[in-house]
Short mmCIF file of C-alpha atoms in Angstrom, two decimals:
data_model
loop_
_atom_site.label_atom_id
_atom_site.label_comp_id
_atom_site.label_asym_id
_atom_site.label_seq_id
_atom_site.Cartn_x
_atom_site.Cartn_y
_atom_site.Cartn_z
CA UNK I 236 36.00 107.53 -188.72
CA UNK I 237 36.72 103.76 -188.71
CA UNK I 238 34.50 101.56 -186.63
CA UNK I 239 36.52 98.61 -186.00
CA UNK I 240 33.91 96.52 -184.22
CA UNK I 241 33.77 92.70 -185.36
CA UNK I 242 32.69 89.28 -184.17
CA UNK I 243 34.73 86.76 -182.36
CA UNK I 244 34.32 84.73 -185.47
CA UNK I 245 35.19 87.48 -188.00
CA UNK I 246 38.15 88.29 -186.41
CA UNK I 247 39.24 84.30 -186.54
CA UNK I 248 38.09 84.18 -190.27
CA UNK I 249 41.24 86.68 -190.97
CA UNK I 250 43.40 83.95 -189.70
CA UNK I 251 45.49 81.74 -192.11
CA UNK I 252 46.75 78.14 -191.46
CA UNK I 253 50.38 78.25 -190.18
CA UNK I 254 50.40 81.81 -188.79
CA UNK I 255 52.23 82.86 -185.78
CA UNK I 256 49.81 84.09 -182.92
CA UNK I 257 50.42 85.89 -179.65
CA UNK I 258 47.74 85.50 -176.90
CA UNK I 259 48.11 88.36 -174.19
CA UNK I 260 47.24 87.81 -170.50
CA UNK I 261 49.63 85.51 -168.00
CA UNK I 262 48.67 81.96 -166.97
CA UNK I 263 45.18 81.95 -165.99
CA UNK I 264 44.73 85.94 -166.00
CA UNK I 265 42.97 88.07 -168.59
CA UNK I 266 42.93 85.77 -171.64
CA UNK I 267 41.00 86.46 -174.79
CA UNK I 268 39.38 83.08 -174.09
CA UNK I 269 36.31 84.21 -176.33
CA UNK I 270 38.65 84.22 -179.45
CA UNK I 271 40.62 81.26 -178.27
CA UNK I 272 37.07 79.24 -178.22
CA UNK I 273 36.44 81.14 -181.66
CA UNK I 274 39.60 79.37 -183.01
CA UNK I 275 38.37 76.07 -181.62
CA UNK I 276 35.45 76.18 -183.92
CA UNK I 277 37.27 77.42 -186.86
CA UNK I 278 38.99 75.30 -189.51
CA UNK I 279 42.46 76.96 -189.17
CA UNK I 280 45.29 74.93 -188.08
CA UNK I 281 49.12 74.46 -187.74
CA UNK I 282 49.60 77.69 -185.68
CA UNK I 283 52.58 78.84 -184.11
CA UNK I 284 51.28 80.22 -180.71
CA UNK I 285 53.17 82.59 -178.58
CA UNK I 286 51.89 83.05 -175.09
CA UNK I 287 52.84 83.34 -171.45
CA UNK I 288 50.48 80.25 -171.19
CA UNK I 289 47.57 79.40 -169.47
CA UNK I 290 44.19 77.48 -170.28
CA UNK I 291 44.43 79.39 -173.89
CA UNK I 292 47.34 77.01 -174.76
CA UNK I 293 45.50 73.84 -173.00
CA UNK I 294 42.37 74.33 -175.00
CA UNK I 295 44.09 75.15 -178.33
CA UNK I 296 46.32 72.14 -177.69
CA UNK I 297 42.98 69.83 -177.13
CA UNK I 298 41.53 70.86 -180.59
CA UNK I 299 45.08 70.07 -182.18
CA UNK I 300 45.53 73.95 -183.34
CA UNK I 301 49.17 74.12 -182.35
CA UNK I 302 51.92 73.04 -184.25
CA UNK I 303 54.58 75.07 -182.43
CA UNK I 304 54.46 76.86 -179.04
CA UNK I 305 56.74 79.57 -178.01
CA UNK I 306 56.68 79.63 -174.04
CA UNK I 307 58.22 80.41 -170.73
CA UNK I 308 55.54 78.45 -168.80
CA UNK I 309 51.94 76.94 -168.94
CA UNK I 310 50.04 77.03 -165.49
CA UNK I 311 46.58 77.53 -164.45
CA UNK I 312 48.06 79.62 -161.63
CA UNK I 313 45.92 78.14 -158.67
CA UNK I 314 46.29 74.62 -160.55
CA UNK I 315 50.15 74.27 -161.26
CA UNK I 316 49.66 72.26 -164.47
CA UNK I 317 47.37 72.43 -167.39
CA UNK I 318 46.78 68.65 -168.34
CA UNK I 319 46.05 69.26 -172.02
CA UNK I 320 49.50 70.98 -172.48
CA UNK I 321 51.08 68.08 -170.26
CA UNK I 322 49.67 65.60 -172.55
CA UNK I 323 50.57 67.32 -175.81
CA UNK I 324 54.31 67.64 -174.56
CA UNK I 325 54.35 63.86 -173.24
CA UNK I 326 52.98 62.78 -176.34
CA UNK I 327 55.09 64.79 -178.64
CA UNK I 328 52.43 66.18 -180.71
CA UNK I 329 53.59 69.79 -180.51
CA UNK I 330 57.09 71.36 -180.91
CA UNK I 331 58.14 74.38 -178.74
CA UNK I 332 60.51 76.99 -178.14
CA UNK I 333 61.26 77.45 -174.20
CA UNK I 334 62.43 80.78 -173.32
CA UNK I 335 62.82 82.18 -169.95
CA UNK I 336 59.82 84.83 -169.07
CA UNK I 337 62.25 87.48 -169.28
CA UNK I 338 63.77 86.34 -172.79
CA UNK I 339 60.35 86.03 -173.97
CA UNK I 340 59.63 89.59 -173.18
CA UNK I 341 62.93 90.74 -174.75
CA UNK I 342 61.89 88.93 -178.21
CA UNK I 343 58.32 90.73 -178.19
CA UNK I 344 60.16 94.20 -177.48
CA UNK I 345 62.79 93.43 -180.40
CA UNK I 346 59.76 93.01 -182.53
CA UNK I 347 57.95 95.96 -181.18
CA UNK I 348 61.00 97.98 -181.94
CA UNK I 349 61.59 96.77 -185.29
CA UNK I 350 64.78 95.42 -183.83
CA UNK I 351 66.53 91.97 -185.23
CA UNK I 352 67.49 91.10 -181.54
CA UNK I 353 67.92 92.71 -178.29
CA UNK I 354 70.64 91.63 -175.70
CA UNK I 355 70.02 90.19 -172.16
CA UNK I 356 72.04 88.28 -169.62
CA UNK I 357 68.81 86.00 -168.85
CA UNK I 358 69.28 82.53 -170.62
CA UNK I 359 73.04 82.31 -170.49
CA UNK I 360 74.19 79.09 -169.18
CA UNK I 361 70.76 77.59 -168.79
CA UNK I 362 68.43 74.81 -170.68
CA UNK I 363 67.28 77.83 -172.96
CA UNK I 364 70.48 77.84 -174.67
CA UNK I 365 70.74 73.75 -174.90
CA UNK I 366 67.47 73.53 -176.43
CA UNK I 367 67.71 76.30 -178.91
CA UNK I 368 70.64 75.77 -180.94
CA UNK I 369 69.78 78.52 -183.00
CA UNK I 370 70.17 81.01 -180.42
CA UNK I 371 73.14 83.41 -180.65
CA UNK I 372 75.22 85.38 -178.69
CA UNK I 373 76.57 89.03 -179.12
CA UNK I 374 79.84 90.47 -177.45
CA UNK I 375 79.59 94.09 -176.17
CA UNK I 376 81.39 96.60 -178.29
CA UNK I 377 82.51 98.22 -175.33
CA UNK I 378 85.47 98.25 -173.07
CA UNK I 379 83.47 95.42 -170.95
CA UNK I 380 83.41 92.95 -173.88
CA UNK I 381 80.49 90.94 -171.78
CA UNK I 382 79.14 88.16 -174.04
CA UNK I 383 75.21 88.46 -174.08
CA UNK I 384 72.32 86.60 -175.52
CA UNK I 385 71.06 88.17 -178.70
CA UNK I 386 67.36 87.36 -178.19
CA UNK I 387 65.83 87.18 -181.91
CA UNK I 388 62.52 89.30 -182.46
CA UNK I 389 59.37 87.25 -181.83
CA UNK I 390 57.28 88.86 -184.83
CA UNK I 391 53.55 87.72 -184.70
CA UNK I 392 51.13 87.79 -187.52
CA UNK I 393 48.17 88.63 -185.03
CA UNK I 394 47.95 89.30 -181.60
CA UNK I 395 44.85 88.71 -179.53
CA UNK I 396 44.47 90.34 -176.01
CA UNK I 397 41.26 90.82 -173.67
CA UNK I 398 41.02 94.10 -172.19
CA UNK I 399 38.15 95.47 -169.85
CA UNK I 400 36.91 98.39 -171.76
CA UNK I 401 37.49 99.51 -175.56
CA UNK I 402 35.67 102.02 -177.75
CA UNK I 403 34.51 101.07 -181.08
CA UNK I 404 37.74 102.37 -182.92
CA UNK I 405 39.99 100.46 -180.79
CA UNK I 406 41.08 102.62 -178.03
CA UNK I 407 41.45 99.85 -175.16
CA UNK I 408 41.81 100.05 -171.43
CA UNK I 409 42.76 97.63 -168.52
CA UNK I 410 41.03 98.34 -165.36
CA UNK I 411 42.79 95.60 -162.85
CA UNK I 412 46.24 95.65 -161.56
CA UNK I 413 48.31 94.51 -164.06
CA UNK I 414 48.48 95.38 -167.84
CA UNK I 415 50.59 92.08 -168.33
CA UNK I 416 52.61 91.95 -171.75
CA UNK I 417 49.59 93.26 -173.78
CA UNK I 418 50.96 96.27 -175.29
CA UNK I 419 54.09 94.63 -176.23
CA UNK I 420 51.95 91.61 -178.01
CA UNK I 421 50.09 94.63 -179.72
CA UNK I 422 53.29 96.29 -180.76
CA UNK I 423 54.91 93.00 -181.87
CA UNK I 424 52.20 91.98 -183.97
CA UNK I 425 51.22 92.98 -187.84
CA UNK I 426 47.75 92.73 -186.54
CA UNK I 427 46.05 93.18 -182.96
CA UNK I 428 42.54 91.96 -182.13
CA UNK I 429 41.12 93.24 -178.84
CA UNK I 430 38.17 91.54 -177.16
CA UNK I 431 36.65 93.46 -174.33
CA UNK I 432 34.08 93.13 -171.54
CA UNK I 433 32.23 96.28 -172.97
CA UNK I 434 32.44 98.70 -175.84
CA UNK I 435 31.83 101.95 -174.51
CA UNK I 436 31.66 105.43 -175.67
CA UNK I 437 35.14 107.12 -175.90
CA UNK I 438 34.50 109.65 -173.13
CA UNK I 439 33.91 106.86 -170.82
CA UNK I 440 36.99 105.45 -170.99
CA UNK I 441 39.04 108.26 -169.32
CA UNK I 442 35.89 108.33 -166.75
CA UNK I 443 36.37 104.83 -165.91
CA UNK I 444 40.06 105.03 -164.69
CA UNK I 445 43.18 106.93 -164.60
CA UNK I 446 44.60 108.12 -168.03
CA UNK I 447 47.41 105.57 -167.79
CA UNK I 448 44.78 102.62 -167.52
CA UNK I 449 44.30 103.26 -171.59
CA UNK I 450 46.76 100.96 -172.74
CA UNK I 451 46.23 100.28 -176.20
CA UNK I 452 45.90 103.23 -178.82
CA UNK I 453 43.58 102.70 -181.74
CA UNK I 454 46.65 103.18 -184.14
CA UNK I 455 47.59 99.37 -182.62
CA UNK I 456 44.30 97.92 -183.13
CA UNK I 457 42.82 96.19 -186.47
CA UNK I 458 39.41 94.81 -184.59
CA UNK I 459 37.69 95.05 -181.56
CA UNK I 460 34.90 92.29 -180.37
CA UNK I 461 32.55 93.04 -177.26
CA UNK I 462 32.50 89.75 -175.54
CA UNK I 463 30.93 90.05 -172.13
CA UNK I 464 32.55 87.27 -169.75
CA UNK I 465 34.83 86.89 -172.53
CA UNK I 466 37.88 85.89 -170.49
CA UNK I 467 35.82 83.16 -168.56
CA UNK I 468 37.53 81.00 -166.76
CA UNK I 469 40.32 83.17 -166.11
CA UNK I 470 40.34 86.39 -164.13
CA UNK I 471 39.36 89.76 -165.53
CA UNK I 472 39.29 91.83 -161.97
CA UNK I 473 37.70 94.13 -161.28
CA UNK I 474 34.76 92.84 -163.64
CA UNK I 475 35.15 89.23 -162.29
CA UNK I 476 37.81 87.02 -160.63
CA UNK I 477 38.65 83.66 -161.92
CA UNK I 478 35.93 81.30 -162.20
CA UNK I 479 37.90 78.55 -159.63
CA UNK I 480 35.30 75.73 -159.55
CA UNK I 481 34.93 75.91 -163.44
CA UNK I 482 38.71 75.89 -164.02
CA UNK I 483 38.47 72.81 -161.63
CA UNK I 484 36.03 71.11 -163.56
CA UNK I 485 38.13 72.02 -166.93
CA UNK I 486 41.29 70.59 -165.23
CA UNK I 487 39.55 67.25 -164.08
CA UNK I 488 37.78 66.67 -167.58
CA UNK I 489 41.05 67.45 -169.43
CA UNK I 490 42.86 64.61 -167.56
CA UNK I 491 40.60 62.10 -168.46
CA UNK I 492 40.11 61.32 -171.95
CA UNK I 493 36.72 59.65 -171.58
CA UNK I 494 35.34 62.44 -169.74
CA UNK I 495 36.59 65.07 -171.95
CA UNK I 496 34.15 64.66 -175.13
CA UNK I 497 31.27 65.58 -172.36
CA UNK I 498 33.21 68.87 -171.52
CA UNK I 499 33.25 69.29 -175.30
CA UNK I 500 29.44 68.52 -175.86
CA UNK I 501 28.58 70.85 -172.95
CA UNK I 502 30.69 74.19 -173.25
CA UNK I 503 32.76 74.19 -176.70
CA UNK I 504 30.24 72.54 -179.28
CA UNK I 505 28.26 75.90 -179.84
CA UNK I 506 29.02 79.60 -180.24
CA UNK I 507 29.86 82.01 -177.41
CA UNK I 508 26.32 82.58 -176.55
CA UNK I 509 25.78 78.98 -175.92
CA UNK I 510 29.25 78.63 -173.98
CA UNK I 511 28.06 81.64 -171.96
CA UNK I 512 24.57 80.00 -171.22
CA UNK I 513 26.23 76.51 -170.25
CA UNK I 514 28.59 78.34 -168.04
CA UNK I 515 25.72 79.98 -166.27
CA UNK I 516 23.81 76.93 -165.73
CA UNK I 517 27.07 75.30 -164.41
CA UNK I 518 27.18 78.13 -161.90
CA UNK I 519 23.61 77.52 -160.82
CA UNK I 520 24.47 73.74 -160.23
CA UNK I 521 26.59 74.78 -157.71
CA UNK V 419 63.42 73.07 -124.59
CA UNK V 420 61.18 74.90 -127.39
CA UNK V 421 58.23 73.10 -128.57
CA UNK V 422 58.78 74.93 -132.04
CA UNK V 423 57.49 72.30 -135.01
CA UNK V 424 59.60 71.36 -137.87
CA UNK V 425 57.55 73.69 -140.07
CA UNK V 426 58.25 76.67 -137.53
CA UNK V 427 62.03 75.62 -137.93
CA UNK V 428 61.83 75.75 -141.50
CA UNK V 429 59.81 79.21 -141.46
CA UNK V 430 62.66 80.51 -139.52
CA UNK V 431 65.34 79.08 -141.82
CA UNK V 432 63.80 80.70 -144.55
CA UNK V 433 63.69 84.22 -142.75
CA UNK V 434 67.47 83.53 -142.38
CA UNK V 435 68.02 83.65 -146.11
CA UNK V 436 67.18 87.22 -146.07
CA UNK V 437 69.42 88.47 -143.26
CA UNK V 438 71.46 91.15 -144.50
CA UNK V 439 69.28 91.85 -147.55
CA UNK V 440 68.30 95.45 -146.85
CA UNK V 441 66.23 97.59 -149.15
CA UNK V 442 65.48 94.97 -151.91
CA UNK V 443 62.33 93.12 -153.07
CA UNK V 444 62.07 89.71 -151.62
CA UNK V 445 60.10 87.23 -153.90
CA UNK V 446 59.16 83.95 -151.84
CA UNK V 447 57.35 81.16 -153.83
CA UNK V 448 55.90 78.57 -151.61
CA UNK V 449 53.94 79.02 -148.31
CA UNK V 450 57.11 78.74 -145.87
CA UNK V 451 59.06 81.01 -147.52
CA UNK V 452 56.57 83.56 -147.87
CA UNK V 453 55.92 83.13 -144.00
CA UNK V 454 59.83 83.24 -143.51
CA UNK V 455 60.10 86.49 -145.59
CA UNK V 456 57.14 88.44 -143.72
CA UNK V 457 58.87 87.22 -140.30
CA UNK V 458 62.03 88.48 -141.34
CA UNK V 459 60.25 91.92 -142.34
CA UNK V 460 58.79 91.91 -139.02
CA UNK V 461 61.97 91.21 -136.93
CA UNK V 462 65.59 91.43 -137.78
CA UNK V 463 65.05 92.79 -141.79
CA UNK V 464 62.91 95.45 -141.35
CA UNK V 465 63.72 97.29 -144.93
CA UNK V 466 62.97 94.35 -147.34
CA UNK V 467 60.00 94.91 -149.82
CA UNK V 468 57.61 92.02 -150.36
CA UNK V 469 55.84 91.06 -153.43
CA UNK V 470 52.56 89.75 -153.15
CA UNK V 471 53.17 87.35 -156.27
CA UNK V 472 50.57 89.54 -158.33
CA UNK V 473 50.94 93.41 -158.92
CA UNK V 474 51.64 94.86 -155.62
CA UNK V 475 54.53 95.35 -152.85
CA UNK V 476 52.79 95.12 -149.35
CA UNK V 477 53.69 95.34 -146.17
CA UNK V 478 53.13 92.60 -143.49
CA UNK V 479 49.94 94.66 -142.52
CA UNK V 480 48.62 94.50 -146.20
CA UNK V 481 49.10 97.96 -147.02
CA UNK V 482 49.79 98.45 -150.70
CA UNK V 483 53.28 100.29 -150.93
CA UNK V 484 54.19 99.78 -154.45
CA UNK V 485 53.23 98.78 -157.98
CA UNK V 486 55.25 95.85 -159.32
CA UNK V 487 53.46 94.43 -162.29
CA UNK V 488 54.74 91.39 -164.10
CA UNK V 489 56.62 93.39 -166.91
CA UNK V 490 58.00 95.72 -164.66
CA UNK V 491 59.52 92.75 -163.05
CA UNK V 492 61.11 91.29 -165.81
CA UNK V 493 62.33 94.56 -167.72
CA UNK V 494 63.60 96.37 -164.72
CA UNK V 495 63.43 94.47 -161.20
CA UNK V 496 65.26 91.45 -162.16
CA UNK V 497 67.89 92.84 -164.28
CA UNK V 498 68.74 95.76 -161.97
CA UNK V 499 69.25 92.90 -159.51
CA UNK V 500 67.79 94.09 -156.53
CA UNK V 501 66.06 91.12 -155.81
CA UNK V 502 65.97 87.83 -153.97
CA UNK V 503 63.91 85.13 -154.97
CA UNK V 504 63.07 81.90 -153.40
CA UNK V 505 61.81 79.41 -155.83
CA UNK V 506 60.64 75.80 -155.92
CA UNK V 507 62.71 72.80 -157.61
CA UNK V 508 61.46 69.58 -159.00
CA UNK V 509 65.32 68.75 -159.03
CA UNK V 510 68.83 70.41 -157.82
CA UNK V 511 71.66 68.82 -158.72
CA UNK V 512 75.31 69.12 -156.95
CA UNK V 513 76.46 71.98 -159.00
CA UNK V 514 73.39 74.00 -157.95
CA UNK V 515 71.33 73.79 -161.28
CA UNK V 516 67.59 73.68 -160.66
CA UNK V 517 64.67 72.03 -163.06
CA UNK V 518 61.19 73.26 -163.11
CA UNK V 519 60.73 72.70 -166.77
CA UNK V 520 60.29 69.02 -167.44
CA UNK V 521 61.57 65.52 -166.60
CA UNK V 522 63.12 63.23 -169.10
CA UNK V 523 64.23 64.23 -172.67
CA UNK V 524 62.93 67.72 -173.30
CA UNK V 525 61.39 66.88 -176.91
CA UNK V 526 59.09 64.30 -175.28
CA UNK V 527 59.20 64.62 -171.60
CA UNK V 528 58.23 61.99 -169.19
CA UNK V 529 56.59 64.54 -167.14
CA UNK V 530 55.95 67.98 -168.35
CA UNK V 531 56.28 70.47 -165.52
CA UNK V 532 55.83 74.47 -165.58
CA UNK V 533 58.64 75.44 -168.06
CA UNK V 534 61.93 77.29 -167.11
CA UNK V 535 59.73 80.05 -166.00
CA UNK V 536 62.05 83.01 -164.59
CA UNK V 537 64.87 80.57 -163.34
CA UNK V 538 67.43 81.35 -166.10
CA UNK V 539 66.95 85.29 -165.57
CA UNK V 540 66.94 85.00 -161.78
CA UNK V 541 70.13 83.26 -161.51
CA UNK V 542 71.73 85.39 -164.19
CA UNK V 543 70.92 88.75 -162.37
CA UNK V 544 70.20 88.30 -158.48
CA UNK V 545 70.41 86.31 -155.56
CA UNK V 546 68.53 83.06 -155.71
CA UNK V 547 67.53 80.52 -153.05
CA UNK V 548 65.59 77.42 -153.28
CA UNK V 549 62.83 75.78 -151.28
CA UNK V 550 62.05 71.99 -150.95
CA UNK V 551 59.66 70.82 -148.68
CA UNK V 552 60.38 67.18 -149.25
CA UNK V 553 63.92 66.36 -149.25
CA UNK V 554 64.53 63.34 -151.24
CA UNK V 555 66.88 61.90 -153.81
CA UNK V 556 64.36 62.18 -156.47
CA UNK V 557 64.86 65.99 -155.93
CA UNK V 558 68.61 65.88 -154.88
CA UNK V 559 69.80 64.32 -158.09
CA UNK V 560 73.29 63.86 -159.80
CA UNK V 561 72.07 66.10 -163.06
CA UNK V 562 69.27 67.89 -163.63
CA UNK V 563 67.39 67.14 -166.76
CA UNK V 564 66.92 70.51 -168.09
CA UNK V 565 68.57 73.44 -166.50
CA UNK V 566 66.07 76.28 -165.36
CA UNK V 567 67.94 77.74 -162.26
CA UNK V 568 71.80 78.09 -163.50
CA UNK V 569 74.36 76.43 -161.07
CA UNK V 570 77.98 77.58 -160.50
CA UNK V 571 79.93 75.73 -163.13
CA UNK V 572 77.56 76.80 -165.80
CA UNK V 573 77.69 80.36 -164.55
CA UNK V 574 81.17 80.30 -164.55
CA UNK V 575 81.21 79.30 -168.04
CA UNK V 576 78.60 81.56 -169.05
CA UNK V 577 80.48 84.64 -167.59
CA UNK V 578 77.37 85.43 -165.53
CA UNK V 579 78.82 88.16 -163.26
CA UNK V 580 75.93 88.49 -160.98
CA UNK V 581 75.24 84.82 -160.35
CA UNK V 582 74.50 84.24 -156.73
CA UNK V 583 72.76 81.10 -155.38
CA UNK V 584 72.72 81.38 -152.05
CA UNK V 585 71.06 78.58 -150.05
CA UNK V 586 68.75 75.58 -150.33
CA UNK V 587 66.30 75.44 -147.47
CA UNK V 588 64.48 71.96 -146.89
CA UNK V 589 62.37 70.30 -144.61
CA UNK V 590 65.43 68.43 -143.02
CA UNK V 591 68.07 71.25 -143.21
CA UNK V 592 70.09 74.08 -144.99
CA UNK V 593 72.50 73.50 -147.90
CA UNK V 594 74.65 75.75 -149.75
CA UNK V 595 77.45 75.67 -152.27
CA UNK V 596 80.36 76.96 -150.20
CA UNK V 597 82.59 74.16 -150.03
CA UNK V 598 85.85 74.43 -152.31
CA UNK V 599 85.06 74.87 -156.10
CA UNK V 600 81.40 75.47 -154.85
CA UNK V 601 81.01 72.06 -153.61
CA UNK V 602 77.75 71.46 -151.81
CA UNK V 603 77.88 71.29 -148.26
CA UNK V 604 75.31 70.79 -145.40
CA UNK V 605 75.31 73.78 -143.24
CA UNK V 606 72.84 72.76 -140.59
CA UNK V 607 70.33 70.13 -139.82
CA UNK V 608 66.85 70.84 -138.06
CA UNK V 609 66.64 69.61 -134.60
CA UNK V 610 65.55 65.91 -134.33
CA UNK V 611 67.05 65.22 -138.00
CA UNK V 612 70.66 63.37 -138.18
CA UNK V 613 73.38 64.35 -140.82
CA UNK V 614 72.84 60.65 -142.05
CA UNK V 615 69.47 61.38 -142.80
CA UNK V 616 70.15 64.14 -144.86
CA UNK V 617 73.27 62.16 -146.75
CA UNK V 618 70.84 59.46 -147.39
CA UNK V 619 68.11 61.42 -149.19
CA UNK V 620 70.82 63.32 -151.20
CA UNK V 621 72.10 61.71 -154.55
CA UNK V 622 75.27 63.69 -154.74
CA UNK V 623 78.00 63.74 -151.98
CA UNK V 624 77.80 66.36 -149.15
CA UNK V 625 80.63 67.96 -147.42
CA UNK V 626 79.33 67.79 -143.65
CA UNK V 627 82.17 69.13 -141.94
CA UNK V 628 80.76 71.32 -139.07
CA UNK V 629 77.24 71.01 -139.45
CA UNK V 630 75.18 73.31 -137.08
CA UNK V 631 71.75 72.47 -135.57
CA UNK V 632 69.36 75.07 -137.43
CA UNK V 633 68.27 77.78 -134.93
CA UNK V 634 64.93 77.71 -132.95
CA UNK V 635 62.53 80.25 -133.32
CA UNK V 636 62.53 82.84 -130.37
CA UNK V 637 59.60 83.09 -128.29
CA UNK V 638 58.92 86.48 -130.22
CA UNK V 639 58.92 84.81 -133.34
CA UNK V 640 56.92 81.82 -132.40
CA UNK V 641 54.15 84.07 -131.17
CA UNK V 642 54.19 86.42 -134.49
CA UNK V 643 54.16 82.75 -136.34
CA UNK V 644 51.32 81.35 -134.57
CA UNK V 645 48.92 84.07 -133.50
CA UNK V 646 49.67 86.91 -136.52
CA UNK V 647 51.32 85.37 -139.69
CA UNK V 648 49.73 81.78 -139.58
CA UNK V 649 46.91 81.59 -136.86
CA UNK V 650 45.35 78.39 -138.67
CA UNK V 651 48.72 76.45 -138.87
CA UNK V 652 48.68 76.02 -142.69
CA UNK V 653 52.38 75.76 -142.44
CA UNK V 654 51.82 72.15 -141.23
CA UNK V 655 50.48 70.97 -144.50
CA UNK V 656 53.57 71.95 -146.24
CA UNK V 657 55.99 70.23 -143.80
CA UNK V 658 54.13 68.01 -141.12
CA UNK V 659 56.01 67.49 -138.01
#
C-alpha cells in the first residue's frame, strides 16, 4: 500500500526549471503556502504559474521564480493589491496570460477532461481576446451557429493544493465552506501534491466531515506533506482564519524595497519550522 | 424635506437597481451596493437571493439558505444568467466598457489593478451594473485602457446575446446607456447635485434630456438603513455627505 508522505522540500525537488505549476486556493484563501515557501528556498526557476492569485503569486514574484503567469486576478482579499505582483507587472519582469475567472476554470476543465478546448461565451468582446491573439473562436455546428470562445486546455505539469485533512495515501478533505477549484487543479495536472494541516488515519476522514468533503481521491495525488499552519497567512477555516495582522505586515514590507530584506531575513531565510517559529513570535509581539 | 444623507440616497439608488429582478442571485461588490441589495430584499424585492461574497446565500437575518462556492458561481450561476452583479470600476467609457485590470499599456502597466476578474463573463451572461463612489473624469474616460466588462458596441460585434449592462450608480447620480444607439445618458442626479456638475466630472458627452432627481428614501427605508442595516454609519465613509 503506497505511503505518499513527503516533506515540502522533497516535493519541490521534483520540479524542474520551466515547468507549468498550478496553485490551488483562491486569492488569500487556503493557499499551499508551505509548498510556496519551499519553492522560494529551492533553486527552481522560470516557472509558468497558473493561479487564482493571492500572496502565492506575490511571494514567488519577489524571488524571481515566475517567468509567466496565467491569472484572472491577484488579490489579498482584505487588501486589494499584492505589492510584489504590482511591481512585477509595472517593471515588466513577468509575462502574463490574463483570463476571465470563468475562462480560467474552463481551461482547467478542458485539461481535466483531456479535451483540446471547451467553448464558452465568457471573454468574447473583452480584453481577454485583445491581449491573447492566439485565442480562437469556434462556431456551433447546430442551427444556432453561435460563435464561442474555444478556451485551450490549461495543462499543468504539477499542481499544489492545501487541504485540511489527508491520509498517508493521498485521500484529502476540505472542512471549510468552499472547495475552490482544487479538484480541477488536481485533474488538470500530471502530478498533484497536497499539503495538509494534519495527516490522519483513513477512518478519521469520514468522521471529520460529510463524505462530500472528501475532495481528492488518492488516485489523483502523487505526494502529501503534513504542514500544520501550512496555509499561513491565508485562511484555512475551520482550522484557522487569515492572519490579517501578518498579511498587513507582509504587504507593508512588500511595498518598501528597503524593508523587504528584513522581512526575508526574519521569515523566509530558513526552513518551514523556522518560519512557523518566527510567525509565533510575531503573534506574541502584538 | 428629508434629512437623508448622500450615502443614504446612493443606497436607495443601488436598491433600485434590483427592482423587478425577482428570484435571482444578486452579487453586490462594495459596501453601499450591498446595503442596497439588502434594503431591496427587505422591502420591494423580497425574492432576490443574496450572496455573502463567500460560499453562502444568506437572508438579511444572516440565515444560510444556500451553498454557492466560487466554482458553482462560475460553472453554473453565471452562465445560466440568473444573476445581477454590481461591480466596481477603475475606468468606464461612453460605450459602457469597464476596466479593473490595469492602467496604461497592458504589457507593462502604469498601474496594475486586480485583473479582469469576472467582468468578461458577467457581461457576456447576465445583467451587470456598476458602482462608482467617486465620480470623476479619471474614472469616466473616453476609452478604457483594458476591457474587463464589455460595453454595448463590443457586445454587438461579438454577438453577445445575453449582454445587459444596466446602470451606473455614483455618488453624484445614476447613468445608463439608454440613448439612441446605446448612448450614455444621465437619468438622475442626487438631491443637491446639478446636472452640470455630473457633466463636468465625465469625459464623454452625456444625454441630459429629462434628468430626474434621484428618489429620497422613505421613512421606513431610512429606519432600516439607520437602525438595522448599518447602525454604525459605515456608509458615510464610502460616500461622505
